[in-house]
Structures are given as structure tokens and as C-alpha cells.
């Protein structure tokens, strides 16, 4: 590459900062102290760019205000939101990004133990459309962190562009970088009235052009089973094997409703982890569905499976705990179609075909929409998130900054 653009330079710096959130410490915010490292850096950079009211809260929320351009003072303020943390399902410390000039065939991002870490066009057909592109990849040992440091970098690069070119039209913009999105925190501690916006967008999507205003209804289900351990020689009629009961419960759930067998609007029941001995077993599931009725049916199915097993036992040994996480923001955002229309216009103006799809997941915008801040989701440009094959085209990073510039201009 002949030069490094502002957004690429920022992205390469940000991904090197470990911000892995921790589900084991979800009772505190942030769940990992390292998220403050990026939060404080971003606050300093925002101040240097002339942003107002820049703050880092005790919970690692970064907030700032960008005054409107001349003539746009009366326009409603816009929120732009991305999250600081990266998922713990793949290593997030020691990220070593590099740029691969992709010429086709397998995309090899690195080598581990003498074996290439690669992705083929058969596994990811979108690669066929990326021949000739410069792709930011991992070295094969960690995730990249584009979810959501690409969104962070794109918003920061937009703010830098507006600071350098104050003549560019834009409404007042409130920026928020949130912690712990990956563990379902959902920007719960953002002071929405103080944020001061009529609407917002999260920049937290996938390939360039994605525009999402529907997401899953989501919950976490924990199944706990208390067994009775007896010497196997004396076990008949006395042992209660919690590990076997967990196996039996899982077998009662439909195989076809696992995420590896679903797509589009199809929901799922996903076994995230499990541990089991004769004395005690526990499994954690996540349940997702766009339709509220089907979502409840899946929860009820797990409860019925537990009740079925309990009916065969000496007492109620199988417990089910349901923790609601977020709801489908379509219930709110469908009342604001103008937010979808203007985003489509912004993409099209920059030569990007808008791709309006349901999120098979959630964003901070899901909870914020129900708290009075309608909040669709925009693409970042990334692929293969949450794994060592994650990458993002440089052109997508740069184009998303252009799209955001057009979007704020249209809203002005």
C-alpha cells in the first residue's frame, strides 16, 4: 500500500489493545479492567479533536459531544455508538494485525505450529468478490477485534474528518463507546436523556452495506442438576447420575434447532458449555428467535424437558434459570422507517448496495431502542468475526467513513 489512511492507522492501533470482556465477571461493569485502556485512549483522542464534554465513566463508558455545523443547530442530535470489548471465545490479547494482498484461492492469514490458518472460497464464497483487495488479517493466533474496533475506528475517523473540515454539514453528534457488549450488557448504564439524541446508529455490523433493524429476542438458560453419588457396586436403585440426566435433557432438545442448522429468521437453542459429574451437572444455553412467540416456545421446551426428567426422580433435581438479555428492536425501529431510508441513501451515494437483513445476534441498539433511543445497526465491513480467520478489507474501512460522512450530511 502506498499510504495508510486515517481509519486504517487507527484500526491497526486499536486492535493491539486487549479489551476482552469476561462473562465470569459479568456482575461488574466493565467485566475486565483492560477495557479502560482503550476507553482512556479514545477520550484523549476525542479531546485532541475538539470534542466537547468528553468523559470516561467509572464503568468505562466513553461519551462525547460534537457541536453541529453552521445551519444545522436546530436539527435533532444523532448518536453514533460502538463497543470497546471483544469476545472471549477466541484469544484477544497480543493481536498482531497485518495486511494481505488477496489474489484468490485460500486466504492464508498466518501459520500456527507449522500449519497454515486459512479460509477457502468454498467456506466463504464472499472471498471470490474480494480478489485484488488488501485485507487486514490476524496472524492466526488471535481474533482480529474488528467486532467492534472497526466501528470504533470508523466513528473516530469521521470525527477527525469533521474536525479537519468544519464546513462539512452535520447535526450535533453524541458519541458513545460502550463496554461489555459481547456478554450481553447492552449499554444498560448509558444515561439516555443526558446523551441527548433523538435517534442513533450502532456501527457494529458485518460486510459493507449491511443495514439491520431487526435482531433476535435473546436469553441465557442455565440448567443445574443435583445428583446422588453412590459406589458403583451399590448403585442400583440408589445412584442418581447428574451427568446422565444432563445428557438425557440435551437429547430431548431438537437437533434441527441448533445454530449450525439454522439461518435467516430461524431461531435456535445453543449449548454454550457444560460440566458434569455424578453429583452435579450444569449446562448453559443461549436461546434466540426473531419471533417473540417462537422464542417463548423454545424456553418452554427446555422447561418441559426438565419437568419430564423431574417426574421420573425422587424429587425435583433439575433446575432451570432463565436470564433475559434483549428483545427484537424491530418492535421499536419499525416506527421510524426514515432511519432505514436515510441509511440506504447514504450507502447508495457512496456506491454501496444496501443489504437490509435481520441480525442473527444483537447489538447495544437492541436495549437502547427499548429505552427510548431507536437505534438501527450499520456495517463495519468485517468478516468471520469471533475467530482467528477474522479479516476486514481496507477499502471497506475507508468506505464506511465516507458512508458515515454522507449520513450525517443527510441528517443535517
Coordinates of C-alpha atoms in Angstrom, one line a residue:
X1 CA 0.0 0.0 0.0
X2 CA 1.3 3.5 -0.8
X3 CA -0.2 5.1 2.3
X4 CA -2.0 4.4 5.4
X5 CA -5.4 6.1 5.7
X6 CA -6.6 7.7 9.0
X7 CA -9.1 4.9 9.7
X8 CA -6.6 2.1 8.9
X9 CA -4.0 3.7 11.1
X10 CA -6.5 3.9 14.0
X11 CA -7.8 0.4 13.5
X12 CA -4.3 -1.1 13.5
X13 CA -3.6 0.7 16.8
X14 CA -6.8 -0.1 18.5
X15 CA -6.8 -3.8 17.8
X16 CA -3.5 -4.2 19.5
X17 CA -5.1 -3.1 22.8
X18 CA -6.6 -6.1 24.7
X19 CA -10.2 -5.4 25.6
X20 CA -11.5 -8.9 26.1
X21 CA -14.7 -9.0 28.3
X22 CA -15.3 -11.7 30.8
X23 CA -18.5 -13.5 31.3
X24 CA -17.3 -14.9 34.6
X25 CA -17.2 -11.3 35.9
X26 CA -20.5 -10.1 34.3
X27 CA -21.7 -8.9 37.7
X28 CA -19.4 -5.9 37.4
X29 CA -19.0 -3.2 34.6
X30 CA -16.6 -3.3 33.0
X31 CA -16.1 -7.0 33.4
X32 CA -12.4 -6.6 32.6
X33 CA -10.2 -3.6 33.7
X34 CA -8.3 -3.7 30.4
X35 CA -11.3 -2.1 28.7
X36 CA -10.3 1.2 30.4
X37 CA -7.0 1.2 28.4
X38 CA -8.9 1.8 25.1
X39 CA -11.5 3.9 26.8
X40 CA -9.0 6.4 28.1
X41 CA -7.0 6.5 24.9
X42 CA -10.2 7.3 22.9
X43 CA -11.1 10.0 25.4
X44 CA -7.7 11.6 24.9
X45 CA -8.0 11.5 21.1
X46 CA -11.6 12.9 21.2
X47 CA -10.3 15.9 23.3
X48 CA -7.5 16.5 20.9
X49 CA -10.1 16.6 18.1
X50 CA -12.0 19.3 19.8
X51 CA -14.9 17.2 21.1
X52 CA -16.9 18.6 24.0
X53 CA -18.0 17.1 27.3
X54 CA -15.6 14.1 26.9
X55 CA -15.9 11.7 29.8
X56 CA -14.9 8.2 30.8
X57 CA -17.3 6.9 33.4
X58 CA -16.4 4.6 36.3
X59 CA -17.9 1.8 34.1
X60 CA -15.7 2.6 31.1
X61 CA -18.3 4.3 29.0
X62 CA -16.7 6.9 26.8
X63 CA -19.1 9.8 25.8
X64 CA -18.5 13.0 23.9
X65 CA -20.4 15.7 22.0
X66 CA -19.7 17.1 18.6
X67 CA -21.4 20.5 18.0
X68 CA -23.5 20.9 14.9
X69 CA -22.2 22.6 11.8
X70 CA -23.4 26.0 10.9
X71 CA -27.1 25.9 9.8
X72 CA -27.8 22.6 11.5
X73 CA -28.2 23.8 15.0
X74 CA -31.9 23.0 15.0
X75 CA -31.6 19.5 13.7
X76 CA -32.1 16.6 16.1
X77 CA -28.9 15.3 17.5
X78 CA -27.6 11.9 16.2
X79 CA -25.9 9.2 18.3
X80 CA -23.1 7.1 17.0
X81 CA -22.3 4.0 19.1
X82 CA -19.7 1.2 19.0
X83 CA -18.4 -1.1 21.7
X84 CA -15.0 -1.4 23.2
X85 CA -14.8 -5.1 24.2
X86 CA -14.0 -8.2 22.2
X87 CA -15.3 -11.7 22.8
X88 CA -13.6 -14.2 24.9
X89 CA -14.5 -17.1 22.7
X90 CA -11.1 -16.6 20.9
X91 CA -7.9 -15.2 22.2
X92 CA -7.9 -11.4 22.2
X93 CA -4.6 -10.4 23.7
X94 CA -1.4 -10.0 21.6
X95 CA -3.3 -9.2 18.4
X96 CA -0.7 -8.8 15.6
X97 CA -2.6 -7.5 12.5
X98 CA -1.1 -7.5 9.1
X99 CA -2.3 -6.7 5.5
X100 CA -2.7 -9.5 2.9
X101 CA -3.0 -8.6 -0.7
X102 CA -5.5 -11.2 -1.7
X103 CA -5.1 -12.8 -5.1
X104 CA -7.6 -15.5 -4.9
X105 CA -7.8 -19.1 -3.6
X106 CA -7.3 -19.8 0.1
X107 CA -6.9 -16.7 2.2
X108 CA -3.9 -17.6 4.5
X109 CA -3.7 -15.2 7.4
X110 CA -0.9 -16.9 9.3
X111 CA 0.8 -20.1 10.4
X112 CA 0.5 -21.9 13.7
X113 CA 2.6 -24.9 14.6
X114 CA 3.8 -25.2 11.0
X115 CA 0.2 -25.3 9.6
X116 CA -1.5 -22.5 7.7
X117 CA -4.5 -20.8 9.2
X118 CA -6.7 -20.3 6.2
X119 CA -10.2 -19.8 4.8
X120 CA -11.2 -21.1 1.4
X121 CA -13.8 -19.6 -1.1
X122 CA -15.8 -22.8 -0.6
X123 CA -16.1 -22.0 3.1
X124 CA -16.6 -18.3 2.5
X125 CA -18.0 -17.6 -1.1
X126 CA -17.6 -13.8 -0.5
X127 CA -13.9 -14.2 -1.0
X128 CA -14.5 -14.5 -4.7
X129 CA -15.6 -10.9 -4.7
X130 CA -12.6 -9.7 -2.8
X131 CA -9.8 -10.7 -5.2
X132 CA -7.4 -7.8 -5.6
X133 CA -8.3 -6.3 -2.2
X134 CA -6.0 -5.5 0.7
X135 CA -7.3 -7.4 3.7
X136 CA -6.4 -6.7 7.3
X137 CA -5.9 -10.2 8.9
X138 CA -4.8 -11.7 12.1
X139 CA -1.6 -13.8 12.4
X140 CA -3.7 -16.9 13.0
X141 CA -3.3 -17.0 16.8
X142 CA -5.9 -14.5 17.9
X143 CA -9.1 -12.9 16.6
X144 CA -8.7 -9.5 14.9
X145 CA -11.1 -7.5 17.0
X146 CA -12.9 -5.8 14.2
X147 CA -16.0 -6.5 16.2
X148 CA -16.2 -3.8 17.2
X149 CA -12.9 -1.9 16.9
X150 CA -13.6 -1.4 13.2
X151 CA -16.8 0.5 14.3
X152 CA -14.8 2.5 16.8
X153 CA -12.1 3.4 14.3
X154 CA -14.7 4.4 11.7
X155 CA -16.5 6.7 14.1
X156 CA -13.3 8.2 15.3
X157 CA -12.1 8.8 11.7
X158 CA -15.4 10.5 10.9
X159 CA -14.9 12.8 13.9
X160 CA -11.4 13.6 12.8
X161 CA -12.7 14.4 9.3
X162 CA -15.3 16.8 10.7
X163 CA -12.7 18.5 12.8
X164 CA -10.4 19.0 9.8
X165 CA -13.3 20.1 7.6
X166 CA -15.8 22.0 9.8
X167 CA -17.7 23.1 6.6
X168 CA -19.0 19.5 6.2
X169 CA -22.7 19.5 7.2
X170 CA -23.7 17.5 10.2
X171 CA -26.1 17.7 13.1
X172 CA -25.0 17.6 16.7
X173 CA -23.4 14.2 17.2
X174 CA -23.1 12.3 20.5
X175 CA -20.5 9.6 20.6
X176 CA -20.6 6.6 22.9
X177 CA -18.1 3.7 23.2
X178 CA -19.6 1.1 25.5
X179 CA -18.1 -1.8 27.4
X180 CA -19.2 -5.5 27.6
X181 CA -21.5 -5.7 24.6
X182 CA -20.2 -9.2 23.9
X183 CA -21.5 -10.5 27.2
X184 CA -25.0 -9.0 26.8
X185 CA -24.6 -5.9 28.9
X186 CA -26.4 -3.9 26.2
X187 CA -25.3 -0.4 27.1
X188 CA -27.5 -0.7 30.2
X189 CA -25.7 2.1 32.1
X190 CA -25.8 4.7 29.3
X191 CA -27.7 7.8 30.5
X192 CA -30.0 8.1 27.5
X193 CA -31.5 11.5 28.5
X194 CA -28.1 13.0 29.1
X195 CA -26.9 11.5 25.8
X196 CA -29.3 14.0 24.2
X197 CA -30.2 12.3 20.9
X198 CA -33.4 11.7 19.1
X199 CA -32.0 8.6 17.4
X200 CA -28.7 6.7 17.0
X201 CA -26.9 4.1 14.9
X202 CA -24.6 1.4 16.2
X203 CA -21.7 0.7 13.8
X204 CA -21.3 -2.9 14.6
X205 CA -22.3 -5.0 11.6
X206 CA -20.6 -7.3 9.1
X207 CA -19.7 -6.9 5.4
X208 CA -20.0 -3.5 3.8
X209 CA -23.6 -2.5 3.1
X210 CA -25.3 -4.4 5.9
X211 CA -28.2 -2.5 7.4
X212 CA -30.1 -4.1 10.2
X213 CA -33.1 -3.1 12.2
X214 CA -34.3 -6.5 13.4
X215 CA -32.5 -8.7 15.9
X216 CA -33.1 -11.7 18.0
X217 CA -35.0 -11.9 21.2
X218 CA -32.4 -13.4 23.5
X219 CA -32.0 -15.1 26.8
X220 CA -29.5 -17.3 28.6
X221 CA -30.7 -20.5 30.2
X222 CA -28.8 -22.3 32.9
X223 CA -29.7 -25.9 33.7
X224 CA -28.4 -27.2 37.0
X225 CA -28.8 -30.8 38.1
X226 CA -28.2 -32.3 41.6
X227 CA -27.3 -36.0 41.6
X228 CA -26.5 -38.6 44.3
X229 CA -23.1 -40.3 44.2
X230 CA -23.0 -43.9 45.4
X231 CA -20.3 -46.5 45.0
X232 CA -21.0 -48.2 41.6
X233 CA -21.1 -51.6 43.3
X234 CA -24.1 -50.5 45.3
X235 CA -25.6 -48.1 42.8
X236 CA -28.7 -50.0 41.8
X237 CA -31.8 -48.0 42.8
X238 CA -29.8 -45.5 44.7
X239 CA -27.4 -43.6 42.4
X240 CA -28.7 -40.5 40.6
X241 CA -26.2 -39.7 37.9
X242 CA -26.4 -35.9 37.2
X243 CA -24.2 -36.3 34.1
X244 CA -26.6 -38.8 32.6
X245 CA -29.5 -36.6 33.4
X246 CA -27.9 -33.7 31.6
X247 CA -27.2 -35.9 28.6
X248 CA -30.9 -37.0 28.7
X249 CA -32.1 -33.4 28.9
X250 CA -30.0 -32.3 26.0
X251 CA -31.2 -35.3 23.9
X252 CA -34.8 -34.0 24.4
X253 CA -34.0 -30.8 22.6
X254 CA -34.3 -30.7 18.8
X255 CA -31.1 -31.1 16.8
X256 CA -32.6 -29.2 13.9
X257 CA -32.9 -26.1 16.1
X258 CA -29.1 -25.8 16.7
X259 CA -27.4 -22.7 15.2
X260 CA -25.3 -24.8 12.8
X261 CA -28.6 -25.9 11.2
X262 CA -30.4 -22.5 11.1
X263 CA -30.3 -19.3 9.1
X264 CA -32.2 -16.1 8.3
X265 CA -35.2 -15.8 10.6
X266 CA -34.8 -19.3 12.1
X267 CA -34.1 -19.3 15.8
X268 CA -32.1 -21.7 17.8
X269 CA -31.2 -23.3 21.1
X270 CA -27.4 -23.3 21.5
X271 CA -25.4 -25.3 24.1
X272 CA -22.5 -23.0 25.0
X273 CA -20.8 -25.0 27.7
X274 CA -21.4 -27.8 30.2
X275 CA -19.7 -29.6 33.1
X276 CA -20.8 -32.8 34.7
X277 CA -20.0 -35.4 37.4
X278 CA -22.3 -37.9 39.0
X279 CA -23.0 -35.5 41.9
X280 CA -23.6 -32.3 39.9
X281 CA -24.0 -31.1 36.3
X282 CA -24.6 -27.8 34.8
X283 CA -25.1 -26.5 31.2
X284 CA -25.5 -23.1 29.8
X285 CA -27.6 -22.5 26.7
X286 CA -28.5 -19.4 24.8
X287 CA -31.9 -19.2 23.1
X288 CA -32.5 -16.9 20.1
X289 CA -35.5 -16.2 17.9
X290 CA -36.8 -13.1 16.0
X291 CA -40.4 -14.1 16.7
X292 CA -41.4 -13.5 20.3
X293 CA -43.9 -16.4 20.3
X294 CA -41.3 -18.9 18.9
X295 CA -38.8 -17.5 21.4
X296 CA -41.1 -18.3 24.3
X297 CA -41.8 -21.8 22.9
X298 CA -38.1 -22.6 22.9
X299 CA -37.8 -21.5 26.6
X300 CA -40.8 -23.6 27.5
X301 CA -39.4 -26.6 25.7
X302 CA -36.3 -26.6 27.9
X303 CA -38.6 -26.2 31.0
X304 CA -40.8 -29.1 29.8
X305 CA -37.7 -31.3 29.3
X306 CA -36.6 -30.5 32.9
X307 CA -40.1 -31.2 34.2
X308 CA -40.2 -34.6 32.3
X309 CA -37.0 -35.7 34.0
X310 CA -38.0 -34.4 37.4
X311 CA -41.2 -36.5 37.2
X312 CA -39.0 -39.7 37.0
X313 CA -36.9 -38.8 40.1
X314 CA -37.4 -38.9 43.8
X315 CA -37.5 -35.1 43.9
X316 CA -37.0 -32.1 41.8
X317 CA -33.3 -32.3 40.9
X318 CA -33.3 -30.4 37.6
X319 CA -33.5 -26.6 37.9
X320 CA -33.8 -24.1 35.0
X321 CA -32.9 -20.5 35.4
X322 CA -33.8 -18.0 32.6
X323 CA -31.9 -14.7 32.2
X324 CA -33.5 -12.4 29.7
X325 CA -30.9 -10.5 27.6
X326 CA -32.5 -8.4 24.9
X327 CA -35.6 -8.1 22.7
X328 CA -36.1 -7.7 19.0
X329 CA -35.6 -4.0 18.3
X330 CA -37.9 -4.2 15.3
X331 CA -40.8 -3.6 17.7
X332 CA -39.4 0.0 18.1
X333 CA -37.4 0.8 15.0
X334 CA -40.2 -0.2 12.6
X335 CA -41.9 3.0 13.9
X336 CA -39.0 5.0 12.5
X337 CA -38.7 4.0 8.8
X338 CA -36.9 7.2 8.0
X339 CA -33.8 5.9 9.8
X340 CA -33.6 3.0 7.4
X341 CA -34.4 5.1 4.3
X342 CA -31.6 7.7 5.0
X343 CA -29.1 5.0 5.8
X344 CA -29.9 3.3 2.5
X345 CA -29.5 6.6 0.7
X346 CA -26.1 7.1 2.4
X347 CA -24.8 3.7 1.3
X348 CA -26.1 4.2 -2.3
X349 CA -24.5 7.6 -2.5
X350 CA -21.1 6.0 -1.9
X351 CA -21.6 3.2 -4.4
X352 CA -22.6 0.6 -1.9
X353 CA -25.6 -1.6 -2.4
X354 CA -27.6 -1.6 0.9
X355 CA -28.3 -5.1 2.2
X356 CA -31.1 -5.0 4.7
X357 CA -31.1 -8.2 6.7
X358 CA -32.1 -9.4 10.2
X359 CA -29.2 -9.6 12.7
X360 CA -28.6 -13.1 13.9
X361 CA -27.5 -11.7 17.2
X362 CA -27.9 -8.4 18.9
X363 CA -26.3 -5.0 19.3
X364 CA -26.3 -2.4 22.0
X365 CA -29.0 -0.8 19.9
X366 CA -31.5 -3.6 20.9
X367 CA -31.7 -2.5 24.5
X368 CA -31.3 1.2 23.7
X369 CA -34.2 1.1 21.3
X370 CA -36.5 -0.1 24.1
X371 CA -35.1 2.7 26.4
X372 CA -36.3 5.4 24.0
X373 CA -33.4 5.7 21.6
X374 CA -34.3 4.0 18.3
X375 CA -31.0 2.6 17.0
X376 CA -30.5 0.6 13.8
X377 CA -27.2 -1.1 13.1
X378 CA -24.7 -0.3 10.3
X379 CA -22.0 -2.4 8.8
X380 CA -18.3 -2.2 9.7
X381 CA -17.0 -4.2 6.7
X382 CA -15.7 -7.2 8.7
X383 CA -15.9 -11.0 8.0
X384 CA -15.5 -14.1 10.1
X385 CA -15.8 -12.4 13.5
X386 CA -15.1 -14.1 16.7
X387 CA -12.4 -16.3 15.3
X388 CA -8.8 -16.5 14.2
X389 CA -9.9 -16.2 10.5
X390 CA -11.4 -12.8 11.1
X391 CA -10.5 -10.1 8.5
X392 CA -11.7 -6.8 7.1
X393 CA -11.0 -5.2 3.7
X394 CA -9.1 -1.9 3.9
X395 CA -11.5 -0.4 1.3
X396 CA -14.5 -1.3 3.5
X397 CA -13.0 0.5 6.5
X398 CA -12.4 3.6 4.3
X399 CA -15.8 3.4 2.6
X400 CA -17.7 3.2 5.8
X401 CA -16.1 6.5 6.9
X402 CA -17.4 8.0 3.7
X403 CA -20.9 6.5 4.3
X404 CA -21.0 8.0 7.8
X405 CA -20.0 11.4 6.4
X406 CA -22.8 11.2 3.9
X407 CA -25.2 10.0 6.6
X408 CA -24.5 12.9 8.9
X409 CA -24.7 15.3 5.9
X410 CA -28.2 14.0 5.0
X411 CA -29.3 14.3 8.6
X412 CA -28.2 17.9 8.7

